[in-house]
XYZ file of C-alpha atoms in Angstrom:
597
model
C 75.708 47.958 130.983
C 79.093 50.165 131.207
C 80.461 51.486 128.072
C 83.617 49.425 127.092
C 86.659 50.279 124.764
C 86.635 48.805 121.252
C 88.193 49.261 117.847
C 86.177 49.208 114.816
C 88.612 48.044 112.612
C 91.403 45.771 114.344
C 94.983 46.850 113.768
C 98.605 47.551 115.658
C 97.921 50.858 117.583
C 101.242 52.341 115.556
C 99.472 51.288 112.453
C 96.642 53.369 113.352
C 98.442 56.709 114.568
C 100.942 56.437 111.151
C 97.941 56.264 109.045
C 95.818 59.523 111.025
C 99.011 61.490 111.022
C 100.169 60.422 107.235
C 96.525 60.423 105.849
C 96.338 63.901 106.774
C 99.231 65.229 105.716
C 98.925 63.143 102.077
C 95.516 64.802 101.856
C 96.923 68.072 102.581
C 99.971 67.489 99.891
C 97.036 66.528 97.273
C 95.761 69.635 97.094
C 98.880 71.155 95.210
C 98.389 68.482 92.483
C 95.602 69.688 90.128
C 92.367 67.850 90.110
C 90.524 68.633 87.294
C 91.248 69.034 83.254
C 89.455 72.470 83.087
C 88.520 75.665 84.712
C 84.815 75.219 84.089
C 84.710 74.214 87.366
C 84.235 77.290 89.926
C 87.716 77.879 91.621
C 89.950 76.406 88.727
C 91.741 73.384 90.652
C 93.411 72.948 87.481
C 96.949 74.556 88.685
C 99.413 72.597 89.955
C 101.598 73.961 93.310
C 98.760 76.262 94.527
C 95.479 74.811 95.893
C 92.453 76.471 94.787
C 88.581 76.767 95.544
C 87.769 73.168 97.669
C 91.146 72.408 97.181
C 91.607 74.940 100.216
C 89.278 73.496 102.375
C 90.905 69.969 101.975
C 94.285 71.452 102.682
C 92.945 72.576 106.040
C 91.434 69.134 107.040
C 94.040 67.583 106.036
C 96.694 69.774 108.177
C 94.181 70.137 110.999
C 93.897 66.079 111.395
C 97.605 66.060 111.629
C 97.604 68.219 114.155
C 95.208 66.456 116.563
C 96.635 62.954 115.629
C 99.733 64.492 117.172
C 98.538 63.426 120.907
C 97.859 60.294 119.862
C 101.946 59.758 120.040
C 102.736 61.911 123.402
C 103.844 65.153 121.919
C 104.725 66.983 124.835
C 102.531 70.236 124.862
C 99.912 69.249 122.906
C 97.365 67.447 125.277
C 95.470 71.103 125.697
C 94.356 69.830 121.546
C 92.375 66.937 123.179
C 91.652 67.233 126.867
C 89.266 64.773 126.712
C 90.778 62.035 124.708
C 92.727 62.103 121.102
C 90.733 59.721 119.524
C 87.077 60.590 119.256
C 88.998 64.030 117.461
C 90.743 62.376 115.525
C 88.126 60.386 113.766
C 86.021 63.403 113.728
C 88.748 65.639 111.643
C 89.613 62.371 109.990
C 86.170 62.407 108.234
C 85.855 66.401 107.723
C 88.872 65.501 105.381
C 87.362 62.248 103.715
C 83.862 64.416 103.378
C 85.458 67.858 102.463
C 87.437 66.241 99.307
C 84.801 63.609 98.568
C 82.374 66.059 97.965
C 84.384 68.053 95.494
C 85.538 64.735 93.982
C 81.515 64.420 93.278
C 80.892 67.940 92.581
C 83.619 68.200 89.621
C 82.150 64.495 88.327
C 78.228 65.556 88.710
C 78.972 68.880 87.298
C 81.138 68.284 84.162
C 79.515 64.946 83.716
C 81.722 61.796 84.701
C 84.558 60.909 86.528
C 85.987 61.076 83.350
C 86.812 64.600 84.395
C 89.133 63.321 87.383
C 92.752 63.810 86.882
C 95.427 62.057 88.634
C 95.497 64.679 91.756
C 91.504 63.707 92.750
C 92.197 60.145 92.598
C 95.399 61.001 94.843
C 93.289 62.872 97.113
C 89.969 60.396 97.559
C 92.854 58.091 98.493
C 94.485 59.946 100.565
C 91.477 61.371 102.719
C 90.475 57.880 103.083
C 94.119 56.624 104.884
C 93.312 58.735 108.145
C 89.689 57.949 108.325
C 90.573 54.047 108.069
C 93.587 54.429 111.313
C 91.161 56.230 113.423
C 88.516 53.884 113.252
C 91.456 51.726 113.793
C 91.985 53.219 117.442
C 90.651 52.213 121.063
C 86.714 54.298 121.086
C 84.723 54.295 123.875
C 81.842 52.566 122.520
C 78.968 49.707 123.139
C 77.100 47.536 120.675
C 78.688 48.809 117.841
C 78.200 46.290 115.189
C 76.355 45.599 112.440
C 72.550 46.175 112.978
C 69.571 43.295 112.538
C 67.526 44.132 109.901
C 64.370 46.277 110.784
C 62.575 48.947 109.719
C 64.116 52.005 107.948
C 63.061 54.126 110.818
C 64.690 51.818 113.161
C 67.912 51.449 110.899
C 68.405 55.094 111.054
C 67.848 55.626 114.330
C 70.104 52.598 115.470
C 72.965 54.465 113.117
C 72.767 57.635 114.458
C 72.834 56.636 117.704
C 75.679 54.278 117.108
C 77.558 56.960 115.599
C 77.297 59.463 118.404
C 78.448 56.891 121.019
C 81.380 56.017 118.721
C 83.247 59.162 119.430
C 82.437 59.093 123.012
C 79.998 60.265 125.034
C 79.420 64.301 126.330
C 83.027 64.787 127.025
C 84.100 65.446 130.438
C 87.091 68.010 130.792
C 89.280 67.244 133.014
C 90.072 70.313 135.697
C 93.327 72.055 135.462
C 95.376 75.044 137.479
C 94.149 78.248 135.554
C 96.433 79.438 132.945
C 98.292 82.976 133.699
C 95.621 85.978 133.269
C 97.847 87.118 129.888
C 98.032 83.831 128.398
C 94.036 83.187 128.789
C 93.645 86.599 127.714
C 95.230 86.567 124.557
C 93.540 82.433 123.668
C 90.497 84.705 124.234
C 92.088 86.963 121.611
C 93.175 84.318 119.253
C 89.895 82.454 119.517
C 88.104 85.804 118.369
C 90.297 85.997 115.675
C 90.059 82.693 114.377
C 86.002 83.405 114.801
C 86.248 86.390 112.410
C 88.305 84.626 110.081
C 86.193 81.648 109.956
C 83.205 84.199 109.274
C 84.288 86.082 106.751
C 85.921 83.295 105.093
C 81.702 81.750 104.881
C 80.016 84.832 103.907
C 82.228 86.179 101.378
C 82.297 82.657 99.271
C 81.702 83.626 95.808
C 79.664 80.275 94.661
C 77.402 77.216 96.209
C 80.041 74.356 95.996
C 82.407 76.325 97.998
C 80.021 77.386 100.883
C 78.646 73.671 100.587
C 81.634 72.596 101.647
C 82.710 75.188 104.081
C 79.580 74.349 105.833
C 81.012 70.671 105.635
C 83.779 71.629 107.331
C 82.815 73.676 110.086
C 79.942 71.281 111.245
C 82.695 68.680 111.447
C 85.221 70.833 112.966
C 82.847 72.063 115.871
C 81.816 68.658 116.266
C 85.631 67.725 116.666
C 86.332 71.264 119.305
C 83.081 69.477 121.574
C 84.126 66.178 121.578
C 88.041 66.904 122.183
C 86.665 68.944 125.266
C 88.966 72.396 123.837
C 85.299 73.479 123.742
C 84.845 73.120 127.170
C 88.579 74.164 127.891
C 88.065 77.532 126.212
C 84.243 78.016 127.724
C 86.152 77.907 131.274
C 88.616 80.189 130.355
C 85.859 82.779 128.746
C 84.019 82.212 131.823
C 87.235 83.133 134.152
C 87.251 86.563 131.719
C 83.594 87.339 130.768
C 84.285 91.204 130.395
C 87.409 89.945 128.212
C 85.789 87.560 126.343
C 82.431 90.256 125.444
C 85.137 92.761 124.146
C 86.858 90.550 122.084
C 83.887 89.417 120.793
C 82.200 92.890 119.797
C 85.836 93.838 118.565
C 85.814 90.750 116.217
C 82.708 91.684 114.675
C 83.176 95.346 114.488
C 86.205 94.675 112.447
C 84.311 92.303 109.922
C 83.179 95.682 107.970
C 86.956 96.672 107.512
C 87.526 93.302 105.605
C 85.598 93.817 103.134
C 86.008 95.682 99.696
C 82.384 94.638 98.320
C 79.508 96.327 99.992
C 77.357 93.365 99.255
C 78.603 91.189 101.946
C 78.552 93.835 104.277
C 75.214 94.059 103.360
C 74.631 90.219 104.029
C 76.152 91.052 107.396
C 74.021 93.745 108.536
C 70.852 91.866 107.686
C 72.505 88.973 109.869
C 72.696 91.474 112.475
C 69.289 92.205 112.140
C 68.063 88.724 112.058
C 70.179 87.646 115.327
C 69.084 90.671 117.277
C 65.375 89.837 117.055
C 66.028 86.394 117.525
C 67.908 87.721 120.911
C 64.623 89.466 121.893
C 62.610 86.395 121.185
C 64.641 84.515 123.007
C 63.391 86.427 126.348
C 59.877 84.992 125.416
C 60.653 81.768 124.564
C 64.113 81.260 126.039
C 63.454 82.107 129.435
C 59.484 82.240 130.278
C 58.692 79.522 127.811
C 55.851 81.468 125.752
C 55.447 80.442 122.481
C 55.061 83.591 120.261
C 54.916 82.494 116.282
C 53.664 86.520 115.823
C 56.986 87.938 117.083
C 57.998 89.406 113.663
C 54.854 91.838 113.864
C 56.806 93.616 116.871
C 59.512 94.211 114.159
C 57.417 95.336 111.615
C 55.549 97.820 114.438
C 59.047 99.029 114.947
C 60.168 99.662 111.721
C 56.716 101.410 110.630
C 56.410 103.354 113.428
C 60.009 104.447 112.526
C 59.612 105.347 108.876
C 56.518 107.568 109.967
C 58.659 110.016 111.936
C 62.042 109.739 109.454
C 61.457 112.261 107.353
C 59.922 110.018 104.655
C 58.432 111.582 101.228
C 55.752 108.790 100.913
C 55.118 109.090 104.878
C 51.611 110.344 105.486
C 52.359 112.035 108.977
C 55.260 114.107 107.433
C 57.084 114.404 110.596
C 61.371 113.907 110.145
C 62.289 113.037 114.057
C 65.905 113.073 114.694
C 66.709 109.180 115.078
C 67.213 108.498 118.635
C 63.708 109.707 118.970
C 62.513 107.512 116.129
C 64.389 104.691 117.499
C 62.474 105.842 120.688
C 59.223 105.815 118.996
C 59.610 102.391 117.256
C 60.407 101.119 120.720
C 57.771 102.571 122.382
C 55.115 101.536 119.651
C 56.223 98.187 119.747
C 56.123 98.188 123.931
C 52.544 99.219 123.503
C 51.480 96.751 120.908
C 53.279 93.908 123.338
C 51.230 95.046 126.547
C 47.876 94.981 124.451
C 48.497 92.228 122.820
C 49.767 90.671 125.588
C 47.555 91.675 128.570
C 44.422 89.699 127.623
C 46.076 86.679 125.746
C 49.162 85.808 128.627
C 46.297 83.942 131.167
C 46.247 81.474 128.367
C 49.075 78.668 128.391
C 50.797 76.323 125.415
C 49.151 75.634 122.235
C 46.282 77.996 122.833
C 49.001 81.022 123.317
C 50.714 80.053 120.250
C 47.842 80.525 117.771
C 46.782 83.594 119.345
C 50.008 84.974 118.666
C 49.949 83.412 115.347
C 46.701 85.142 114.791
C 48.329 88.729 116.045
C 50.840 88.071 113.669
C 48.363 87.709 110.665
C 45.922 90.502 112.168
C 49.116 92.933 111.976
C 49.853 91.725 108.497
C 46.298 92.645 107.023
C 45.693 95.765 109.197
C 49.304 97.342 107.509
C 47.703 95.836 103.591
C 44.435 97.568 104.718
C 45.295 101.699 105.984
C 46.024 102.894 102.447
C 43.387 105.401 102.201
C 40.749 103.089 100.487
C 40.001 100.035 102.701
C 40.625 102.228 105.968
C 42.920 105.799 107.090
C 45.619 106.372 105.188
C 48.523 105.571 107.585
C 50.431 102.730 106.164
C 50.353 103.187 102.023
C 48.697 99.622 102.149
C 50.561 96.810 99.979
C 53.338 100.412 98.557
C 54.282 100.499 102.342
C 56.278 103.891 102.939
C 59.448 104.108 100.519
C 62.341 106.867 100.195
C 63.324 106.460 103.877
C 66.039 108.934 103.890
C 69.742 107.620 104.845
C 70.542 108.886 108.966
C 72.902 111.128 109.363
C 74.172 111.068 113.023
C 76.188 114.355 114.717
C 77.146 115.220 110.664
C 77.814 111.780 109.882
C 75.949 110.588 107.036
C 75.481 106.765 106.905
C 74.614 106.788 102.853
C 77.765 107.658 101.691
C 81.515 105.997 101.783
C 83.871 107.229 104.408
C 87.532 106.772 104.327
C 89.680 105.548 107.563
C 93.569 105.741 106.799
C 93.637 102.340 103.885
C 89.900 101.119 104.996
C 86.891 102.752 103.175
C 83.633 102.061 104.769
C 80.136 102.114 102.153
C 76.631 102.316 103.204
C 76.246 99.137 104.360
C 79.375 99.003 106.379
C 77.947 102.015 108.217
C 74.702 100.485 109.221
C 76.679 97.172 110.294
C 78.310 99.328 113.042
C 75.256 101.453 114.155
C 73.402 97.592 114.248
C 76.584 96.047 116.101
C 75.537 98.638 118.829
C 72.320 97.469 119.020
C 72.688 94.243 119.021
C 75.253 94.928 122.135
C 72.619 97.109 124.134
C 70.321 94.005 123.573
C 73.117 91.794 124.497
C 73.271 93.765 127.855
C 69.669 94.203 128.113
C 68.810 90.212 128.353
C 72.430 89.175 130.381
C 71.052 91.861 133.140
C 67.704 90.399 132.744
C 68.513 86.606 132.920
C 70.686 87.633 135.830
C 68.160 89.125 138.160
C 65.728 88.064 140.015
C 62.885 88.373 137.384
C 64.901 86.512 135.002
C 64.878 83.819 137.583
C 61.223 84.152 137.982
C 60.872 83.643 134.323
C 62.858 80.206 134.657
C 60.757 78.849 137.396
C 57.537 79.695 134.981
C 58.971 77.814 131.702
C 59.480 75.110 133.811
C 56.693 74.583 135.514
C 53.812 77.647 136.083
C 51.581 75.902 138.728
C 54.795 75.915 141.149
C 55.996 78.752 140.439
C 53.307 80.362 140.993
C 52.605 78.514 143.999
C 55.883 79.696 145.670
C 54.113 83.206 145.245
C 55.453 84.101 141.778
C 53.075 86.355 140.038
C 53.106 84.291 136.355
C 50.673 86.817 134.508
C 52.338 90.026 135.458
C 56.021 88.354 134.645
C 54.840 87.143 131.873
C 53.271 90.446 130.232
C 57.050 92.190 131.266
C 58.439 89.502 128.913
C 56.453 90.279 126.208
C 56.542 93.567 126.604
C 60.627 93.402 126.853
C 60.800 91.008 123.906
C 58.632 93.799 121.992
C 60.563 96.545 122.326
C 63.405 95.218 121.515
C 62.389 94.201 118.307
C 60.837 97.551 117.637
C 64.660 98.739 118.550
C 65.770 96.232 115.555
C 63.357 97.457 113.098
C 64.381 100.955 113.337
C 67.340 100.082 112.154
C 65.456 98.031 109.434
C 63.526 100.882 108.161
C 66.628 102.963 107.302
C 69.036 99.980 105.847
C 66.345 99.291 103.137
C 64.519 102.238 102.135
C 61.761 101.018 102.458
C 58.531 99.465 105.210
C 56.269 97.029 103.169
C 54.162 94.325 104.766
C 55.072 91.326 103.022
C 58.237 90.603 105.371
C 55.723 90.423 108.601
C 53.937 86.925 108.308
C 54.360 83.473 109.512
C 56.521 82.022 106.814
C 57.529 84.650 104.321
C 59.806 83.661 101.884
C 62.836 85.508 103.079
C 64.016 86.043 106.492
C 63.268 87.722 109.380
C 60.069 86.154 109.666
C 58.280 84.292 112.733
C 58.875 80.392 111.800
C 62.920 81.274 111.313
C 62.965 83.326 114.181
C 61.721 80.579 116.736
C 63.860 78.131 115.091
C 66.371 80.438 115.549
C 65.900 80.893 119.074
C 65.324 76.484 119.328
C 68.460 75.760 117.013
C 70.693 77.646 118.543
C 69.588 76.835 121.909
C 66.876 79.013 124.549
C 67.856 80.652 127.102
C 71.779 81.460 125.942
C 72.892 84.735 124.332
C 75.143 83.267 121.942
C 72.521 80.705 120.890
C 70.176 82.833 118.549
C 73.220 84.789 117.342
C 74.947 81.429 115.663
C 70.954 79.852 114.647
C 69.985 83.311 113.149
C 73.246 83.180 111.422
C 73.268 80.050 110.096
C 69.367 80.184 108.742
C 70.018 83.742 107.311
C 73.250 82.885 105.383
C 72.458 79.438 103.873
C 69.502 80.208 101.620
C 71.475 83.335 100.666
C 74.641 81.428 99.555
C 72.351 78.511 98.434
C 69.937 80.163 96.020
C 68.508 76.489 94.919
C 67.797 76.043 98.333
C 65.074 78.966 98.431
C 62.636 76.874 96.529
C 62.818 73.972 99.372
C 64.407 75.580 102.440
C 61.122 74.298 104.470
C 62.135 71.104 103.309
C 65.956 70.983 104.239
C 65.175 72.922 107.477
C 62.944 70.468 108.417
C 65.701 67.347 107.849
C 68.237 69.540 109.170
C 65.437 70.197 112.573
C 65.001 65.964 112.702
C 68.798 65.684 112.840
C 69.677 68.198 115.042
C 66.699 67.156 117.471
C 67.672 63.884 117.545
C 71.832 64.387 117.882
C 72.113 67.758 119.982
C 68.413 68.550 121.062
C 69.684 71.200 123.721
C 70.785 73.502 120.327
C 73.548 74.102 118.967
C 75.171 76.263 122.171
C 73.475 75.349 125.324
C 73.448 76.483 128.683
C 74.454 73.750 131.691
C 70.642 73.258 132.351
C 69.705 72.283 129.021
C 73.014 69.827 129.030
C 71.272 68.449 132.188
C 68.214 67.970 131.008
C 68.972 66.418 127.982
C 71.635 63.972 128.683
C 71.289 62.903 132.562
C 71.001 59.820 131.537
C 73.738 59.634 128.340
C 76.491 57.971 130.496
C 73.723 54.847 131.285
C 72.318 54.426 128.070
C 73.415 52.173 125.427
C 72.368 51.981 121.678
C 70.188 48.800 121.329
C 69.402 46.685 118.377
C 66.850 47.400 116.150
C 63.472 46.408 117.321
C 65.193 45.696 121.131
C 64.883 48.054 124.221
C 67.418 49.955 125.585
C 69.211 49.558 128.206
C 69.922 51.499 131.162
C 71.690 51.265 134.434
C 68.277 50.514 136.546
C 67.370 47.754 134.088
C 64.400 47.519 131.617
């Protein structure tokens, strides 16, 4: 069955565009009408003329649907928006806007108790972010058996809907080829694109309350959605990919600036513990990612690293009492780690799958009780037991001392700004440290053996002794990460290193980390460990049932995008071969592909 074109609701085709390109701008113009009686509401969108709090957010749908309903009429120059088609983009930005200010309109009513609380301006605006959403379903969508479902189980309901939904805006997009750009004008979208990264970042972490990041989060799920499905994703991957030395230094530049944004240490310090989180998610990644072993005892490496660390720093509390300077600790915490990989790893890597996994698990838990159990009672006095080893003394690098401000021209830099830089370098050397390796040969080698052992190894792959390098690789550069760790919070205790601990980095967050954001990419664990680290931190209520909303959030994502979030070409394959054959069915009816059924 061939996908056909369809509207969902009928209409003249000038209708449609006039109410996308209207809709968006009326829902932009709403937001300098004020929506709410009183300023108990976080962000005060009681001012008229100047939007305010989610009023902002709303402002930017609005203007941003505009923007891509523009190719719906021809506007010469702006087919690079939608490469792949106007339409799926336009519905997508077209209900960012309707969700953005609907969720506000709820927000102010469930929070202040009624829609009694709605001025004029929000009933202006849930109008108004409704007009675009109703013209773009009123557009031609590549579609098929988009309808209203039988009734059937819930189960079947749900997955009928999202299925539905995902071939309403189209399926993967593909982008059409073009002539290359000139080298300066790729070079500087690659410069624009890293800007408009680090805006969109610091913009997230430095929201002040919940409702706000709620619905930033709202908006950038949306608006990613829209950049996939208008194919500019793929447009601007191309272009990185034509510039990869470009596109890495823009990157590291973007994020090296972040600390020079910022006039409250506290979201610097959010951002180094980001960095810290996405750089031992990058290690991990080498041992899932690319040889496919499942290791839910990977935090223990950190925890190896950032002990062995603290030891040789100089600490009061530290029962060695040696004060190494810190490229030798970082040395040591790498080395430590290396060592504890190879042991752990030499007699456990024969074993394969689920019998792998809970050995690791059971490292993981082993390392846990061995650090709770050398305080000088239960066994040697290395580790301070459950008091860990406290007063880790601040580095101070070639007379620069990371504890204390420094002043650059206008920019002053605190404690935690420091440590963001020193961890930005890390996280690069790890960066170059698993491109090199998934480059070569071995990393090649560790391909063949997540995808299938018994060949590999049959095409005269040595698994075992690949696999052990993995883990020993992965290791080490965690232990690298928890050097840093050690110094950033004062402090090694033990209760960080388990399975599930209640804050981040721990093993369960870092493989779904490494799975959200998609194995065997660079850029992958970076975005997951982002996005896990920073929403329980901006959503405290969440902390109480993050295992619950990740898990939702895990069904979803499995089911709509279960390559990750940023995927290589593989993964892309191997997930959706078969997307441009398959068709939603009915609930309760097979579906149906090209070959029949």
């Amino acid at each position: 069955m061939s996908t056909i074109t369809r509207r969902v609701i009928p209409m003249p085709p000038a209708a449609a565009k006039a109410l996308v390109a209207g809709g968006g701008l009326a829902a932009a113009a709403s937001t300098f009408i004020h929506w709410t009686w009183t300023s108990e509401f976080p962000g005060d969108l009681t001012v008229d003329g100047y939007p305010g709090g989610l009023q902002v957010l709303t402002l930017v749908a609005g203007l941003l649907t505009t923007l891509f309903a523009l190719p719906l009429y021809g506007v010469k120059g702006t087919r690079w928006l939608s490469p792949a088609g106007p339409e799926a983009a336009a519905l997508l930005m077209a209900t960012a806007t309707l969700a953005t200010t609907w969720y506000t309109l709820i927000a102010i009513s469930a929070e202040l108790g009624g829609v009694a609380n709605l001025e004029p301006g929000g009933y202006v605006a849930g109008l108004a972010s409704l007009l675009p959403l109703i013209g773009a379903l009123g557009l031609p969508h590549r579609s098929a058996a988009i309808g209203f479902p039988r009734l059937g189980g819930v189960v079947s309901q749900i997955r009928y809907g999202l299925t539905a939904l995902n071939r309403l805006v189209g399926p993967r997009p593909d982008v059409p080829a073009v002539k290359p750009l000139n080298r300066w004008v790729e070079v500087l979208i690659i410069i624009g694109a890293a800007a408009v990264g680090l805006t969109v970042f610091t913009y997230g972490i430095t929201t002040e309350y919940g409702e706000l990041f709620s619905g930033f989060l709202i908006l950038t799920a949306l608006g990613a959605w829209t950049l996939v499905r208008s194919g500019l994703a793929g447009r601007l991957t191309a272009i990185t990919a034509r510039h990869r030395g470009t596109s890495t230094a823009a990157a590291f530049a973007a994020a090296a600036a972040f600390p020079f944004t910022q006039s409250d240490d506290h979201f610097a310090t959010v951002g180094v513990n980001i960095l810290i989180f996405a750089t031992v998610a990058l290690g991990l990644n080498v041992v899932v990612g690319l040889a496919g072993l499942l290791d839910l005892g990977y935090v223990a490496f950190l925890g190896v690293g950032a002990y062995a660390a603290a030891l040789v720093s100089g600490s009061s509390s530290s029962p060695v009492g040696l004060h190494f300077p810190f490229w030798a600790a970082a040395l040591t915490g790498m080395a430590a780690a290396l060592v504890f990989g190879v042991v752990i790893g030499a007699p456990t890597l024969r074993l394969r799958g689920d019998y792998l996994a809970i050995v690791t698990l059971g490292f993981g838990e082993i390392f846990r009780i061995a650090v709770n159990s050398l305080d000088g009672i239960s066994g040697p006095k290395v580790t301070n037991g459950p008091n860990g080893i406290r007063n880790i003394p601040d580095l101070d690098i070639l007379g620069f001392n990371f504890g204390i401000e420094h002043t650059f021209g206008s920019f002053t830099l605190g404690r935690f700004a420091n440590y963001f830089l020193l961890m930005l370098l890390f996280t690069g050397i790890v960066v170059v440290v698993f491109s090199r390796a998934n480059d070569s040969r071995i990393g090649r080698a560790w391909v063949a053996i997540r995808e299938d052992e018994t060949a590999a190894q049959a095409m005269g792959i040595n698994g075992f002794k690949l696999k052990l390098l993995a883990f020993a690789l992965g290791a080490s550069l965690a232990g690298l990460a928890g050097t840093v760790m050690a110094h950033v919070s004062y402090s090694v205790v033990p209760d960080p290193y388990q399975f599930a601990a209640s804050v981040p980095p721990n093993s369960a967050f870092l493989v779904a980390a490494v799975v959200l954001g998609g194995m065997g990419t660079i850029s992958g664990p970076l975005v997951g460990a982002t996005l896990l680290y920073l929403i329980p931190e901006k959503l405290v209520f969440l902390k109480n049932y993050q295992l619950l909303f990740f898990g939702i959030a895990l069904v979803l994502l499995m089911r709509l995008r279960p390559e990750g979030l940023i995927a290589g070409r593989r993964q892309q394959l191997e997930f959706h071969e078969d997307d441009e054959s398959q068709e939603p069915a009915e609930p309760g009816e097979p579906v149906l592909t090209k070959a029949g059924a």
